[in-house]
Short mmCIF file of C-alpha atoms in Angstrom, two decimals:
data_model
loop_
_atom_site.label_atom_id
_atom_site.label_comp_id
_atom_site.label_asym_id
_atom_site.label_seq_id
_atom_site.Cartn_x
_atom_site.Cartn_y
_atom_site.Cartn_z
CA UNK Q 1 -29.08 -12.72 -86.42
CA UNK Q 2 -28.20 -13.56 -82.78
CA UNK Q 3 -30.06 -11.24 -80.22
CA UNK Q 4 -27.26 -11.65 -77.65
CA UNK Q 5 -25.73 -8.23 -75.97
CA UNK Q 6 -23.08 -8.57 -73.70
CA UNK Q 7 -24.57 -5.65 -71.63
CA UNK Q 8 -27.71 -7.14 -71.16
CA UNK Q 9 -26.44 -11.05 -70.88
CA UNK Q 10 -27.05 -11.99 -66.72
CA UNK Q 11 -24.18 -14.71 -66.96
CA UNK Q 12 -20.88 -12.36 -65.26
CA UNK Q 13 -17.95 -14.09 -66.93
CA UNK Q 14 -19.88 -13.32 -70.39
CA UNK Q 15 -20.33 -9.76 -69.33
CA UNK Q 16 -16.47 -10.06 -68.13
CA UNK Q 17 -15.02 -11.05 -71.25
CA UNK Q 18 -13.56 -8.84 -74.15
CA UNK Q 19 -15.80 -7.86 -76.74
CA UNK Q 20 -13.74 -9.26 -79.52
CA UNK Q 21 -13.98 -12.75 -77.40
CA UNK Q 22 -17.69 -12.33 -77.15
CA UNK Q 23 -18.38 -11.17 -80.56
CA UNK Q 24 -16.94 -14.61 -81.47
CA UNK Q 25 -18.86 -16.71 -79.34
CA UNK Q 26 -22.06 -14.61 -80.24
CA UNK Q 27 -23.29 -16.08 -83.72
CA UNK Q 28 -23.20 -20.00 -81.87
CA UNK Q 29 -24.98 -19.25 -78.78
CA UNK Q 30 -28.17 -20.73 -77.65
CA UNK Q 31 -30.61 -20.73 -75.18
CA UNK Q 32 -31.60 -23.10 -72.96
CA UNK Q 33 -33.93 -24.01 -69.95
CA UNK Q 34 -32.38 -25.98 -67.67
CA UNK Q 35 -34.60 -28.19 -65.88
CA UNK Q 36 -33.91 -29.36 -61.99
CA UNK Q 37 -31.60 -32.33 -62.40
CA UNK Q 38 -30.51 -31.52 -65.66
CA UNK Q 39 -27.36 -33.08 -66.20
CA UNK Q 40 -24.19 -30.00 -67.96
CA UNK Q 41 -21.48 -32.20 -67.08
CA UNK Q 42 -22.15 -36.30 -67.40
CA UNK Q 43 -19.24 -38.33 -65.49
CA UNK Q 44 -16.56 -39.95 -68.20
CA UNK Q 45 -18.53 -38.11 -71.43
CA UNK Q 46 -16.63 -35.73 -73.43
CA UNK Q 47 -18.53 -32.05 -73.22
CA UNK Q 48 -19.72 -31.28 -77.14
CA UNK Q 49 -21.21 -28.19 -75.33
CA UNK Q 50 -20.20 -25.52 -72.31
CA UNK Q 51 -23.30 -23.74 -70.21
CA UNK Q 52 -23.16 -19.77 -69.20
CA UNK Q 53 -25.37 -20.22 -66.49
CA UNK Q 54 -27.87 -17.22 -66.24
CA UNK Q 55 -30.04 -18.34 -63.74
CA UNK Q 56 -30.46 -21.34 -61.27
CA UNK Q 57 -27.81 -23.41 -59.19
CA UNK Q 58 -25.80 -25.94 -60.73
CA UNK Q 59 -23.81 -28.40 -58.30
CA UNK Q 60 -20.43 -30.04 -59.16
CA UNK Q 61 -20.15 -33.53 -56.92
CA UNK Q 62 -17.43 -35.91 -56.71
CA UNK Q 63 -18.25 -39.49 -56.67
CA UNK Q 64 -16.41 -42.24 -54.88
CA UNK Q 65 -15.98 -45.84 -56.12
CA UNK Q 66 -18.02 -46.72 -53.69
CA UNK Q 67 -20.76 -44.45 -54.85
CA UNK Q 68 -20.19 -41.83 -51.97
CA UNK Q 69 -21.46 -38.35 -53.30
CA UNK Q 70 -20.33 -34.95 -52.01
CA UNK Q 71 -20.75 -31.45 -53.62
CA UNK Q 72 -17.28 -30.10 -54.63
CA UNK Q 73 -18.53 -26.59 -55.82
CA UNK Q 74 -21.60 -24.49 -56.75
CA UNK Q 75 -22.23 -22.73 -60.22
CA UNK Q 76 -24.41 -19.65 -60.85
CA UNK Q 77 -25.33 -16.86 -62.45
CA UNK Q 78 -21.49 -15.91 -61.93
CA UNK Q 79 -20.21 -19.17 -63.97
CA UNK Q 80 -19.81 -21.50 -66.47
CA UNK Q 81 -20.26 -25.68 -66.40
CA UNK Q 82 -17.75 -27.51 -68.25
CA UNK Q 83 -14.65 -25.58 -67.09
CA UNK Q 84 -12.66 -28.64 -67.05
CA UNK Q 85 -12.19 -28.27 -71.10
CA UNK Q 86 -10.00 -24.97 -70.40
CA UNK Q 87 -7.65 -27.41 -68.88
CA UNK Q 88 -7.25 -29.46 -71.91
CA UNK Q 89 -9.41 -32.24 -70.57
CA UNK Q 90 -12.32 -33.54 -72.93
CA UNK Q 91 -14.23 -35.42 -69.61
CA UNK Q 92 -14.27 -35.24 -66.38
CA UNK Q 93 -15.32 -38.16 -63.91
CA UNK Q 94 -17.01 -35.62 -61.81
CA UNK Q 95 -20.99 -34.36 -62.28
CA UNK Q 96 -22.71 -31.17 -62.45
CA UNK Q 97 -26.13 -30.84 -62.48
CA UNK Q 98 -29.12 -28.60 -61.78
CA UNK Q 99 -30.22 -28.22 -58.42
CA UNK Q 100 -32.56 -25.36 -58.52
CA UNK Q 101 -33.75 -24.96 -62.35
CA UNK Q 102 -32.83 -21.89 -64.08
CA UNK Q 103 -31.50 -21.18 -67.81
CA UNK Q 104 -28.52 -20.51 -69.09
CA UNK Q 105 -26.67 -20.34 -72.72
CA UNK Q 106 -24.79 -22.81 -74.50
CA UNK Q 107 -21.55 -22.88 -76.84
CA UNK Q 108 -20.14 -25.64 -78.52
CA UNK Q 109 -16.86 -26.58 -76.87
CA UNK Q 110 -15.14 -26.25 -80.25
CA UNK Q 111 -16.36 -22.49 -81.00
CA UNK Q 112 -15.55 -21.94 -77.00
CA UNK Q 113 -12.20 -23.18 -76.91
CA UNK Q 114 -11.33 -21.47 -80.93
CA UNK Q 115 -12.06 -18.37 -78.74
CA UNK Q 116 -9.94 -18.81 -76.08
CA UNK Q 117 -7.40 -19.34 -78.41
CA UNK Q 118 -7.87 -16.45 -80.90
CA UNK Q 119 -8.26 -14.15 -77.67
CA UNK Q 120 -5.67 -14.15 -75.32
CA UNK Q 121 -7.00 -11.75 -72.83
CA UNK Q 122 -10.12 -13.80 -72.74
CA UNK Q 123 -7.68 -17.16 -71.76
CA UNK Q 124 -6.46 -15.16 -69.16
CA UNK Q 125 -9.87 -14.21 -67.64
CA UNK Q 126 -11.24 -17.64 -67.71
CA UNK Q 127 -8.23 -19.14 -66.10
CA UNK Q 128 -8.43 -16.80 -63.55
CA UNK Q 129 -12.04 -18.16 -62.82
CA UNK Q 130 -10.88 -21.83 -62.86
CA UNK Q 131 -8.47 -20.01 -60.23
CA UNK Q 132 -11.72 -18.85 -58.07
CA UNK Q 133 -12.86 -22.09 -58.60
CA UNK Q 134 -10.09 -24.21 -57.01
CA UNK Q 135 -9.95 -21.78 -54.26
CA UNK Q 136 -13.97 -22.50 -53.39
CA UNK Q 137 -12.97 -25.90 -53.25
CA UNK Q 138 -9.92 -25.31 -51.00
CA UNK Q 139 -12.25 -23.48 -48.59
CA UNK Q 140 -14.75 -26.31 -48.69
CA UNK Q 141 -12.27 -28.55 -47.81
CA UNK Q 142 -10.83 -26.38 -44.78
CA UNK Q 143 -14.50 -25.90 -43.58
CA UNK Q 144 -15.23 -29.41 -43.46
CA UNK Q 145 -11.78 -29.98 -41.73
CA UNK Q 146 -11.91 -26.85 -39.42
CA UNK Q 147 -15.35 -25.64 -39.07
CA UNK Q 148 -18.65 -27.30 -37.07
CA UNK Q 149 -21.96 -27.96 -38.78
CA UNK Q 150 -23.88 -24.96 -38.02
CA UNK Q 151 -21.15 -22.71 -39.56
CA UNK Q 152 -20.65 -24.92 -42.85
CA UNK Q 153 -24.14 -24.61 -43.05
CA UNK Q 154 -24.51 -21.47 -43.01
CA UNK Q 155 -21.15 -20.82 -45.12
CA UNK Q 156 -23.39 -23.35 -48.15
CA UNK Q 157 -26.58 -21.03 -47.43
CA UNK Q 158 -24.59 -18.08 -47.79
CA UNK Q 159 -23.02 -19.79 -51.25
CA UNK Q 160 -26.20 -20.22 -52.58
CA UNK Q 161 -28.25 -17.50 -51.58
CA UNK Q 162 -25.63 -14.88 -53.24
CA UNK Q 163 -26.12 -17.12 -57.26
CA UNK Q 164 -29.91 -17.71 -56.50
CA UNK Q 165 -30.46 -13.81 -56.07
CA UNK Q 166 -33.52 -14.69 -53.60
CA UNK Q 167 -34.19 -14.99 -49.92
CA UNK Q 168 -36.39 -18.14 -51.07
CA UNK Q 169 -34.02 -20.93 -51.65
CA UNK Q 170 -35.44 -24.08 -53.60
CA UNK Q 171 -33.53 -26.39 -51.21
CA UNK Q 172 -34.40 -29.73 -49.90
CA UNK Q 173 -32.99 -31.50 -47.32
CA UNK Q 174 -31.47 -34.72 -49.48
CA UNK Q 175 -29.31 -31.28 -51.83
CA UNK Q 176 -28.32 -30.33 -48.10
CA UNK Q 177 -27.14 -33.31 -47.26
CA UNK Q 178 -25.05 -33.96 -50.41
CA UNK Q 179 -23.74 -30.59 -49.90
CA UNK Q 180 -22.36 -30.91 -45.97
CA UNK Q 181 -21.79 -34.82 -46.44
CA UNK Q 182 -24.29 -35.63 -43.55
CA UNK Q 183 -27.34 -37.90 -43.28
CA UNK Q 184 -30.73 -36.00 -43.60
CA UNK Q 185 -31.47 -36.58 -40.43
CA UNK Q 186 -27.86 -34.34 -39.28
CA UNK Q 187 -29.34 -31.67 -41.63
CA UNK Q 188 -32.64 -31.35 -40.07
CA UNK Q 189 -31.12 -31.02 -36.49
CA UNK Q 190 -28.51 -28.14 -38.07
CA UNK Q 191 -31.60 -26.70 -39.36
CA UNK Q 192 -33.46 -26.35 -36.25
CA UNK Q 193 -30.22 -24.71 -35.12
CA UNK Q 194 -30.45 -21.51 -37.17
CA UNK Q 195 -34.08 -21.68 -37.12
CA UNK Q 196 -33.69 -20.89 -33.66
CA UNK Q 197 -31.42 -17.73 -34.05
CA UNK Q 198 -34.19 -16.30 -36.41
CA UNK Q 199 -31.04 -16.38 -39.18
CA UNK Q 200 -33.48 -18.86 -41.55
CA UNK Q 201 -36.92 -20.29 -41.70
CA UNK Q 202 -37.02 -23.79 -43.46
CA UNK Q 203 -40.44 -25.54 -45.08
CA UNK Q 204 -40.68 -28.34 -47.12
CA UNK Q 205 -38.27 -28.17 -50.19
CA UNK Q 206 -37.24 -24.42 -49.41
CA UNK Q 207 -35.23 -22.38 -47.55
CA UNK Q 208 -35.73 -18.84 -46.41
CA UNK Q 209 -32.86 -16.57 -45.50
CA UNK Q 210 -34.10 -14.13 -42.58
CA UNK Q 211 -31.36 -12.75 -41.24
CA UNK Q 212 -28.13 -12.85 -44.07
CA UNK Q 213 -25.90 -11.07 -41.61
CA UNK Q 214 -26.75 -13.38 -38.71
CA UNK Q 215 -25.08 -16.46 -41.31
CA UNK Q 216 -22.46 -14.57 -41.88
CA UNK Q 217 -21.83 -14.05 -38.04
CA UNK Q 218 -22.43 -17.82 -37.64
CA UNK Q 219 -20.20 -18.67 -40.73
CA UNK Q 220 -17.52 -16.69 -39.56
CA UNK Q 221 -14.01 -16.88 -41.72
CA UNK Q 222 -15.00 -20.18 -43.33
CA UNK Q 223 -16.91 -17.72 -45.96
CA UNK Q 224 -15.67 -14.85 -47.58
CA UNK Q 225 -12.41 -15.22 -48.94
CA UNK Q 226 -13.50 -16.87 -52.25
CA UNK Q 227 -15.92 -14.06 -53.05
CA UNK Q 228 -13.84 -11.76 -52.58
CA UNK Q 229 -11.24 -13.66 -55.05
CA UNK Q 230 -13.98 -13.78 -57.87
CA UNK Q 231 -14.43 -9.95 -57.32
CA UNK Q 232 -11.07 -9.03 -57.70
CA UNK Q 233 -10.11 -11.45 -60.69
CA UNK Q 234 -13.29 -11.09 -62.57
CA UNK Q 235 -14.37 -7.55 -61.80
CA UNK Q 236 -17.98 -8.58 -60.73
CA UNK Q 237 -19.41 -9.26 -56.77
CA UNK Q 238 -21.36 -11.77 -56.48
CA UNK Q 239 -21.73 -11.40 -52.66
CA UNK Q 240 -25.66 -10.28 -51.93
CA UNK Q 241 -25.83 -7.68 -49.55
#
């Protein structure tokens, strides 16, 4: 007998989905740690599985030809890895892994996508959060077009601190880089930049949000919008206050 409740699950779309869609995911889910690096998604590999994400930061990156890496979008306790299979697409040649280890539970893509099938409602809901999805990624994309480092940097603190749940973010400078698409060195110097507002303090490998309202000052319109989209369309905030 599964010990699953869908009131006591952390994972939001879980909690967000109707009972009848939940009930029929219940008797295949698992458990499972989810160690930092951990690969969900594997580039060109069909998903046999899809992660709830309960707690930890997962990263979704795009990579180039040319093996050119840059973080697309960031899954939480607010999401689910594998999304692309909603779509009707068995791989993807993007990557998600674990930047920050957490835990999160599993479903077999075939009992997940039976589900969506058998519940309509529960279609509906999870397009909706492929919807929030696309939209994070649109607002990545017009803050690295529109925005200067300081504020994209503290638009991806922001991002992370509201699925990590802690001022102490497990964030080195290499995940930063990936993130803003900048050498290390570029990171370090943005660093020192809201170090010296008192917004964060940074030490090795971890990040420390001071000041939340002073990043949200510095990331200014480039952060917000998405978060407010997943509050509306899922019926959950996931913006820390």
């Amino acid at each position: 007998m599964s010990d699953f409740s869908q009131s006591t699950v952390s994972n939001l779309l879980l909690r967000a989905l109707p009972l009848e869609a939940f009930d029929v995911l219940k008797p295949a889910m698992q458990r499972m740690d989810l160690p930092l690096k951990f690969e969900l998604v594997t580039p060109d590999v069909p998903n046999d599985h899809v992660v709830f994400l309960e707690r930890g930061l997962a990263s979704l990156v795009a990579t180039s030809s040319d093996s050119e890496i840059v973080e697309v979008g960031h899954i939480g306790y607010e999401g689910l890895a594998g999304m692309h299979v909603l779509l009707k697409v068995s791989k993807t040649p993007n990557k998600t892994f674990m930047q920050a280890e957490g835990s999160g539970i599993s479903v077999p893509t075939s009992v997940f996508l039976g589900m969506v099938k058998q519940v309509p409602a529960a279609n509906d809901l999870l397009l909706r959060y492929v919807h929030c999805c696309e939209l994070q990624l649109a607002h990545s994309a017009l803050a690295n077009a529109r925005y200067n480092m300081p504020e994209r940097l503290a638009r991806w603190l922001l991002m992370c601190h509201d699925r990590l749940q802690t001022d102490d973010l497990p964030l080195t400078h290499e995940f930063l880089s990936i993130m803003l698409g900048v050498r290390r060195s570029g990171v370090t110097n943005e660093i020192h930049i809201l170090e010296g507002v008192h917004a964060i303090k940074a030490t090795r490998g971890n990040i420390w949000i001071v000041d939340r309202q002073k990043l949200e000052d510095i990331a200014g319109g480039s952060y917000g919008i998405p978060e407010d989209e997943y509050a509306q369309y899922i019926g959950f905030s996931i913006r820390r206050a």
